[in-house]
Amino acid sequence: MRFRHNSMGLLLSELGGKLLGEQHAPAGTKRISNLLRSKTWEHTLIETFLLEKAQQRAQQLQDQQQTCIILWDESVLEKPESLKAQGLCAVRSSKAKRLKRLKPGFFNPPGGRPVHVPGFEWMGLLLAGLKTHPMIAFFRWYTTRGEYAQDRFSLQSALLMQSITAFGRQLWHVFDRGYAGKRWLGELLTQRVGFVLRWPKRYQLVDEKGRRAAWQIARGRATQVRRRVWDAHQQQWRQGSALALAVTHADYPDQALWLVVSRLGKGREPWYLLTNQACDQADVVWSVVLAYARRWQIEACWRFSKSELALQSPRLWFWENRLKLMMMVALVYAFLLSLLVIDQHAYRLALLRSWCHRTGKRCQSALTPLYRLRAALAALLTTYQTITQTSG
């Protein structure tokens, strides 16, 4: 919580200094190492705790008659300089892709195939409502090589079954285009869960005119729903529209599906959302659009975890020890999310006003609640922390 450095934030030697003070940093490092190596607990202990909290939140949302959704996404942890740690596998580097992107005024960027570096795969599921902050439901790190190798589709199927066991089949599962395909669609239909899946515009579906690409099915169709939506990025209201079309998939002709097309204004690519929810009413159509819009919360989760919580910085040899440390970081992230509830509004304002006050219109209007909360808590702990333990 206190040490913010995305390349050294989770080094045991740095954490040891924060635990017992810099004079006794080696002793603090030893204590943390003993905790991670201990055989009396496993990382699944934290996983169970987070899942129980998510179940309680899901029950509250259902009691309030609110739509409850599960946000799915995947990321990677990059360790480009590591070669010997357990569990390393080849992952596509998002940082290299970002650096290779063409920028105005700077020409001849390196081209070629995607860059792969050593690292770990990361799959996450967040629980959220249409208007409430998210909560961690499942975090899974896995590798595709070595002793701890796992298959991606098998892990996805296992998480789907665990989410059904924990939350039932009333929730909506929201997916990005990376999950589009007949294999995963068939799994969702087999398990009879509600879903909202962003469908690539060139992937084909079947309507009354036969098998066509999604963009061809929606071309020329009149809008059915119009609503004003708040663009948080541009800080302005925009006119949004949507329509729903009955379709099927060629491999599952007996399953009724709906293609919801969301048009967000000139210059923006439409969203093609495939769902099994009956979209014969305007409110349901717009709920599907809002459910997918909430998916960006998990994108913010990846960014915050890698930058503020330094989740790519641990240098641990053993796979199990690494999982323990990363689940401890997930627990910190869950604590920060818990401060966003409405009941904590007064406490949150007082904390930000006293310990992370920002002047200037830009800083006060920027949407960075978790970043400022973490900075405020770090300043508070640094000021009032009293190290009462000795190094012995």
XYZ file of C-alpha atoms in Angstrom:
392
model
C 0.000 0.000 0.000
C 2.766 2.477 0.890
C 5.484 1.687 -1.634
C 4.559 2.829 -5.158
C 7.043 1.659 -7.776
C 5.872 -0.473 -10.663
C 9.225 -2.213 -11.144
C 10.217 -2.714 -7.472
C 6.953 -2.426 -5.551
C 6.767 -6.118 -4.626
C 10.432 -6.945 -4.118
C 10.732 -8.713 -0.776
C 13.722 -6.598 0.244
C 11.707 -3.408 -0.322
C 8.680 -4.771 1.526
C 10.889 -5.844 4.419
C 12.071 -2.261 4.867
C 8.477 -1.031 4.987
C 7.565 -3.709 7.508
C 10.269 -3.174 10.156
C 11.970 -0.006 9.009
C 14.970 0.390 6.751
C 17.434 -0.374 9.563
C 15.910 -3.842 9.986
C 15.034 -4.500 6.338
C 16.800 -7.926 6.202
C 14.782 -9.148 9.184
C 11.560 -7.881 7.599
C 12.454 -9.630 4.354
C 13.014 -12.860 6.242
C 9.603 -12.632 7.888
C 7.835 -12.133 4.580
C 9.797 -15.004 3.027
C 8.827 -17.304 5.896
C 5.180 -16.311 5.430
C 5.259 -17.144 1.721
C 7.097 -20.443 2.251
C 4.855 -21.562 5.105
C 3.056 -24.873 4.531
C 0.250 -23.963 6.951
C -1.680 -21.934 4.376
C -2.261 -21.790 0.624
C -3.293 -19.096 -1.823
C -6.729 -20.728 -2.068
C -7.478 -19.344 1.412
C -7.613 -15.808 -0.018
C -9.480 -17.018 -3.099
C -12.212 -18.461 -0.873
C -12.457 -15.266 1.170
C -12.845 -13.071 -1.928
C -15.443 -15.409 -3.409
C -17.503 -15.327 -0.199
C -17.507 -11.522 -0.269
C -18.591 -11.572 -3.915
C -21.428 -13.987 -3.108
C -22.674 -11.654 -0.381
C -22.593 -8.723 -2.790
C -24.433 -10.703 -5.485
C -27.179 -11.565 -3.000
C -27.540 -7.889 -2.059
C -27.899 -6.863 -5.706
C -30.468 -9.582 -6.361
C -32.463 -8.549 -3.279
C -32.531 -4.996 -4.684
C -33.801 -6.301 -8.050
C -30.660 -5.076 -9.835
C -29.026 -6.738 -12.813
C -25.897 -8.562 -11.698
C -23.105 -9.211 -14.191
C -19.804 -11.087 -14.306
C -17.063 -9.338 -16.299
C -14.580 -11.671 -17.983
C -11.213 -10.711 -19.416
C -7.619 -11.855 -19.705
C -4.221 -10.224 -19.457
C -0.589 -11.222 -19.014
C 2.207 -10.537 -16.553
C 5.395 -9.823 -18.446
C 8.806 -10.868 -17.068
C 11.039 -10.078 -20.075
C 14.326 -10.404 -18.161
C 13.487 -13.692 -16.393
C 14.390 -17.163 -17.628
C 14.624 -19.528 -14.653
C 11.542 -18.889 -12.510
C 8.975 -21.686 -12.298
C 5.941 -21.357 -14.545
C 7.319 -18.989 -17.152
C 5.706 -19.296 -20.572
C 5.589 -17.251 -23.765
C 3.120 -14.357 -23.622
C 2.392 -11.640 -26.158
C 3.893 -8.378 -24.950
C 1.339 -5.580 -24.791
C 4.104 -3.143 -23.885
C 6.015 -3.961 -27.091
C 2.821 -3.546 -29.108
C 2.264 -0.160 -27.510
C 5.817 0.981 -28.223
C 5.590 -0.147 -31.872
C 2.468 1.911 -32.489
C 2.907 4.672 -35.070
C 2.919 8.145 -33.518
C 2.392 11.410 -35.434
C 5.719 12.925 -36.410
C 7.736 9.782 -35.636
C 8.078 7.480 -38.599
C 9.465 4.061 -39.472
C 8.293 2.131 -36.407
C 9.493 -1.486 -36.205
C 7.095 -3.875 -37.861
C 6.930 -7.624 -38.103
C 5.200 -10.239 -36.041
C 3.979 -9.736 -32.427
C 6.702 -9.756 -29.774
C 6.565 -12.580 -27.213
C 8.386 -12.470 -23.876
C 8.545 -14.713 -20.794
C 5.635 -14.217 -18.430
C 2.405 -15.618 -17.045
C -1.184 -15.741 -18.253
C -3.837 -14.019 -16.141
C -7.602 -14.561 -16.175
C -9.983 -12.521 -14.048
C -13.703 -12.313 -13.281
C -15.234 -9.261 -11.601
C -18.725 -9.070 -10.131
C -20.604 -5.798 -10.694
C -23.999 -4.193 -11.093
C -24.994 -1.793 -13.829
C -24.389 1.161 -11.473
C -22.211 -0.241 -8.681
C -18.473 -0.664 -8.244
C -16.957 -4.064 -9.155
C -15.668 -6.741 -6.808
C -13.182 -9.542 -7.369
C -14.838 -12.893 -7.954
C -11.968 -14.957 -9.388
C -8.333 -14.245 -10.198
C -6.344 -17.047 -11.828
C -2.740 -17.011 -12.969
C -1.636 -19.926 -15.096
C 1.092 -21.092 -17.411
C 1.099 -23.129 -20.600
C 4.455 -24.808 -19.980
C 6.121 -27.054 -17.469
C 4.842 -28.830 -14.390
C 1.978 -26.390 -13.738
C 0.765 -26.106 -17.339
C -2.968 -25.553 -17.900
C -5.115 -25.408 -20.990
C -6.868 -22.062 -21.548
C -10.226 -23.502 -22.592
C -10.225 -25.992 -19.707
C -9.581 -23.184 -17.238
C -12.335 -21.062 -18.797
C -14.788 -23.946 -18.535
C -13.791 -24.615 -14.924
C -14.280 -20.957 -13.980
C -17.664 -20.934 -15.703
C -18.758 -23.961 -13.668
C -17.432 -22.424 -10.440
C -19.285 -19.174 -11.123
C -22.506 -21.116 -11.748
C -22.026 -22.978 -8.470
C -21.311 -19.755 -6.568
C -23.843 -17.379 -8.146
C -26.368 -19.485 -10.021
C -27.522 -18.994 -13.603
C -29.358 -15.677 -13.142
C -26.258 -13.524 -13.705
C -25.131 -12.166 -17.065
C -21.621 -13.068 -18.192
C -19.997 -10.314 -20.263
C -17.181 -11.078 -22.737
C -15.014 -9.169 -25.182
C -14.250 -10.209 -28.774
C -11.430 -12.511 -27.668
C -14.038 -15.037 -26.513
C -16.040 -14.992 -29.756
C -16.177 -18.329 -31.558
C -18.334 -21.390 -31.913
C -16.467 -23.417 -29.281
C -16.980 -20.990 -26.395
C -20.458 -20.052 -27.618
C -21.381 -23.727 -27.514
C -20.089 -24.000 -23.935
C -22.231 -21.038 -22.849
C -25.317 -22.451 -24.524
C -24.703 -25.895 -23.012
C -24.435 -24.457 -19.496
C -27.587 -22.314 -20.034
C -26.176 -19.090 -18.642
C -27.087 -15.566 -19.668
C -24.339 -13.865 -21.624
C -23.408 -10.738 -23.564
C -20.617 -11.437 -26.049
C -19.109 -8.787 -28.299
C -19.186 -10.322 -31.757
C -16.593 -9.332 -34.412
C -18.346 -7.576 -37.251
C -16.960 -9.972 -39.895
C -17.994 -13.136 -38.028
C -21.087 -14.669 -39.577
C -24.542 -15.265 -38.149
C -27.802 -16.447 -39.674
C -30.919 -14.268 -40.127
C -33.960 -14.471 -42.406
C -31.758 -13.780 -45.454
C -29.259 -16.505 -44.706
C -25.709 -16.627 -43.412
C -24.034 -13.205 -43.427
C -21.478 -11.129 -41.553
C -22.793 -9.225 -38.544
C -22.274 -5.823 -40.143
C -24.246 -6.896 -43.214
C -27.155 -8.060 -41.062
C -27.334 -4.676 -39.283
C -26.713 -2.522 -42.365
C -29.596 -0.198 -43.141
C -31.663 -1.255 -40.111
C -33.502 1.496 -38.265
C -32.662 2.308 -34.666
C -35.131 1.037 -32.059
C -33.855 2.734 -28.878
C -32.331 6.182 -28.344
C -30.863 7.349 -25.052
C -28.523 10.070 -23.829
C -25.378 8.598 -22.281
C -22.594 10.251 -20.328
C -19.146 9.904 -21.915
C -16.821 9.811 -18.903
C -13.710 10.079 -21.082
C -14.830 13.167 -23.016
C -16.819 14.535 -20.048
C -19.911 15.204 -22.130
C -23.339 13.809 -22.968
C -23.659 11.801 -26.181
C -26.629 10.478 -28.094
C -26.579 6.684 -28.146
C -28.824 4.332 -30.068
C -29.357 0.600 -30.338
C -31.365 -2.031 -32.189
C -31.912 -5.742 -31.661
C -32.196 -8.400 -34.379
C -33.182 -12.039 -33.993
C -30.424 -14.335 -35.293
C -29.016 -17.831 -34.881
C -25.597 -19.423 -35.239
C -24.938 -21.861 -38.061
C -23.611 -24.532 -35.681
C -26.468 -24.084 -33.180
C -29.584 -23.445 -35.308
C -32.002 -24.433 -32.531
C -30.726 -21.769 -30.108
C -32.467 -18.395 -30.349
C -29.999 -15.515 -30.180
C -30.190 -11.745 -30.522
C -27.717 -9.389 -32.148
C -27.779 -6.035 -30.357
C -26.100 -3.245 -32.334
C -25.090 -0.164 -30.338
C -24.270 2.984 -32.292
C -22.429 5.555 -30.210
C -22.197 8.424 -32.653
C -20.252 9.549 -35.679
C -16.652 8.346 -35.880
C -17.128 5.439 -33.468
C -17.307 1.803 -34.447
C -20.623 0.161 -33.508
C -20.752 -2.592 -30.930
C -22.147 -5.905 -32.178
C -23.322 -7.743 -29.059
C -24.547 -11.323 -29.219
C -26.817 -12.392 -26.370
C -29.326 -15.079 -25.467
C -31.519 -12.614 -23.540
C -34.895 -11.964 -25.170
C -34.488 -8.417 -26.517
C -38.079 -7.748 -27.561
C -38.350 -4.757 -25.183
C -36.455 -1.473 -25.317
C -35.355 -1.624 -21.673
C -33.778 -5.054 -22.156
C -31.949 -3.886 -25.280
C -30.466 -0.927 -23.461
C -29.559 -3.085 -20.440
C -27.478 -5.276 -22.745
C -25.617 -2.197 -23.993
C -25.003 -0.931 -20.453
C -23.826 -4.356 -19.320
C -21.135 -4.424 -21.992
C -20.162 -0.822 -21.231
C -19.347 -1.953 -17.681
C -16.737 -4.319 -19.108
C -14.215 -1.485 -19.157
C -14.038 -1.780 -15.372
C -11.896 -4.884 -15.715
C -9.595 -3.068 -18.152
C -9.060 -0.483 -15.417
C -8.337 -3.357 -13.033
C -5.454 -4.619 -15.195
C -3.990 -1.133 -15.532
C -4.200 -0.335 -11.816
C -2.783 -3.704 -10.752
C 0.237 -3.397 -13.029
C 1.010 0.270 -12.432
C 0.005 1.075 -8.850
C 0.235 -2.378 -7.257
C 3.324 -3.464 -9.232
C 1.987 -6.932 -9.945
C 4.673 -7.570 -12.564
C 7.579 -6.887 -10.196
C 7.807 -9.973 -7.866
C 11.041 -11.946 -8.148
C 10.215 -15.337 -6.712
C 11.532 -18.684 -7.827
C 8.730 -21.044 -6.768
C 5.313 -20.996 -8.393
C 3.273 -21.521 -5.206
C 5.061 -18.696 -3.393
C 4.369 -16.383 -6.297
C 0.658 -17.244 -6.220
C 0.503 -16.449 -2.507
C 2.076 -13.028 -2.969
C -0.142 -12.141 -5.928
C -3.282 -13.152 -4.033
C -2.159 -10.923 -1.158
C -1.977 -8.073 -3.669
C -5.460 -8.994 -4.901
C -6.636 -8.662 -1.299
C -5.238 -5.109 -1.194
C -7.068 -4.302 -4.423
C -10.306 -5.702 -2.995
C -9.872 -3.482 0.073
C -9.483 -0.373 -2.100
C -12.609 -1.311 -4.065
C -14.541 -1.683 -0.797
C -13.856 2.004 -0.056
C -15.922 2.998 -3.106
C -19.266 1.964 -1.603
C -21.780 4.714 -0.863
C -21.650 4.045 2.891
C -17.992 5.130 2.903
C -18.604 8.441 1.119
C -17.952 10.742 4.107
C -14.875 8.810 5.160
C -13.582 8.816 1.591
C -13.989 12.574 1.191
C -12.241 13.260 4.506
C -9.386 10.942 3.581
C -8.848 12.592 0.188
C -9.218 16.119 1.550
C -6.654 15.608 4.321
C -4.134 13.273 2.728
C -4.374 13.618 -1.053
C -5.709 17.075 -1.711
C -5.255 18.234 -5.293
C -5.553 21.748 -6.658
C -6.326 22.688 -10.215
C -9.377 21.963 -12.340
C -7.788 19.084 -14.213
C -6.715 17.173 -11.094
C -10.048 17.702 -9.359
C -12.119 16.562 -12.343
C -9.939 13.587 -13.325
C -11.585 10.197 -12.734
C -8.847 8.543 -10.663
C -10.576 7.473 -7.424
C -8.471 4.384 -6.694
C -5.197 6.132 -7.487
C -5.948 9.004 -5.115
C -7.286 6.669 -2.427
C -4.108 4.634 -2.517
C -1.963 7.767 -2.346
C -4.003 9.092 0.599
C -3.739 5.822 2.509
C 0.008 5.672 1.814
C 0.475 9.187 3.222
C -1.658 8.350 6.261
C 0.222 5.134 7.040
C 3.606 6.763 6.515
C 2.745 9.529 8.969
C 1.217 7.467 11.754
C 2.904 4.079 11.448
C 4.823 3.227 14.573
C 7.122 0.236 14.327
C 6.783 -1.526 17.668
C 8.260 -4.872 16.679
C 11.934 -5.646 16.926
C 13.983 -7.519 14.407
C 14.548 -10.392 16.804
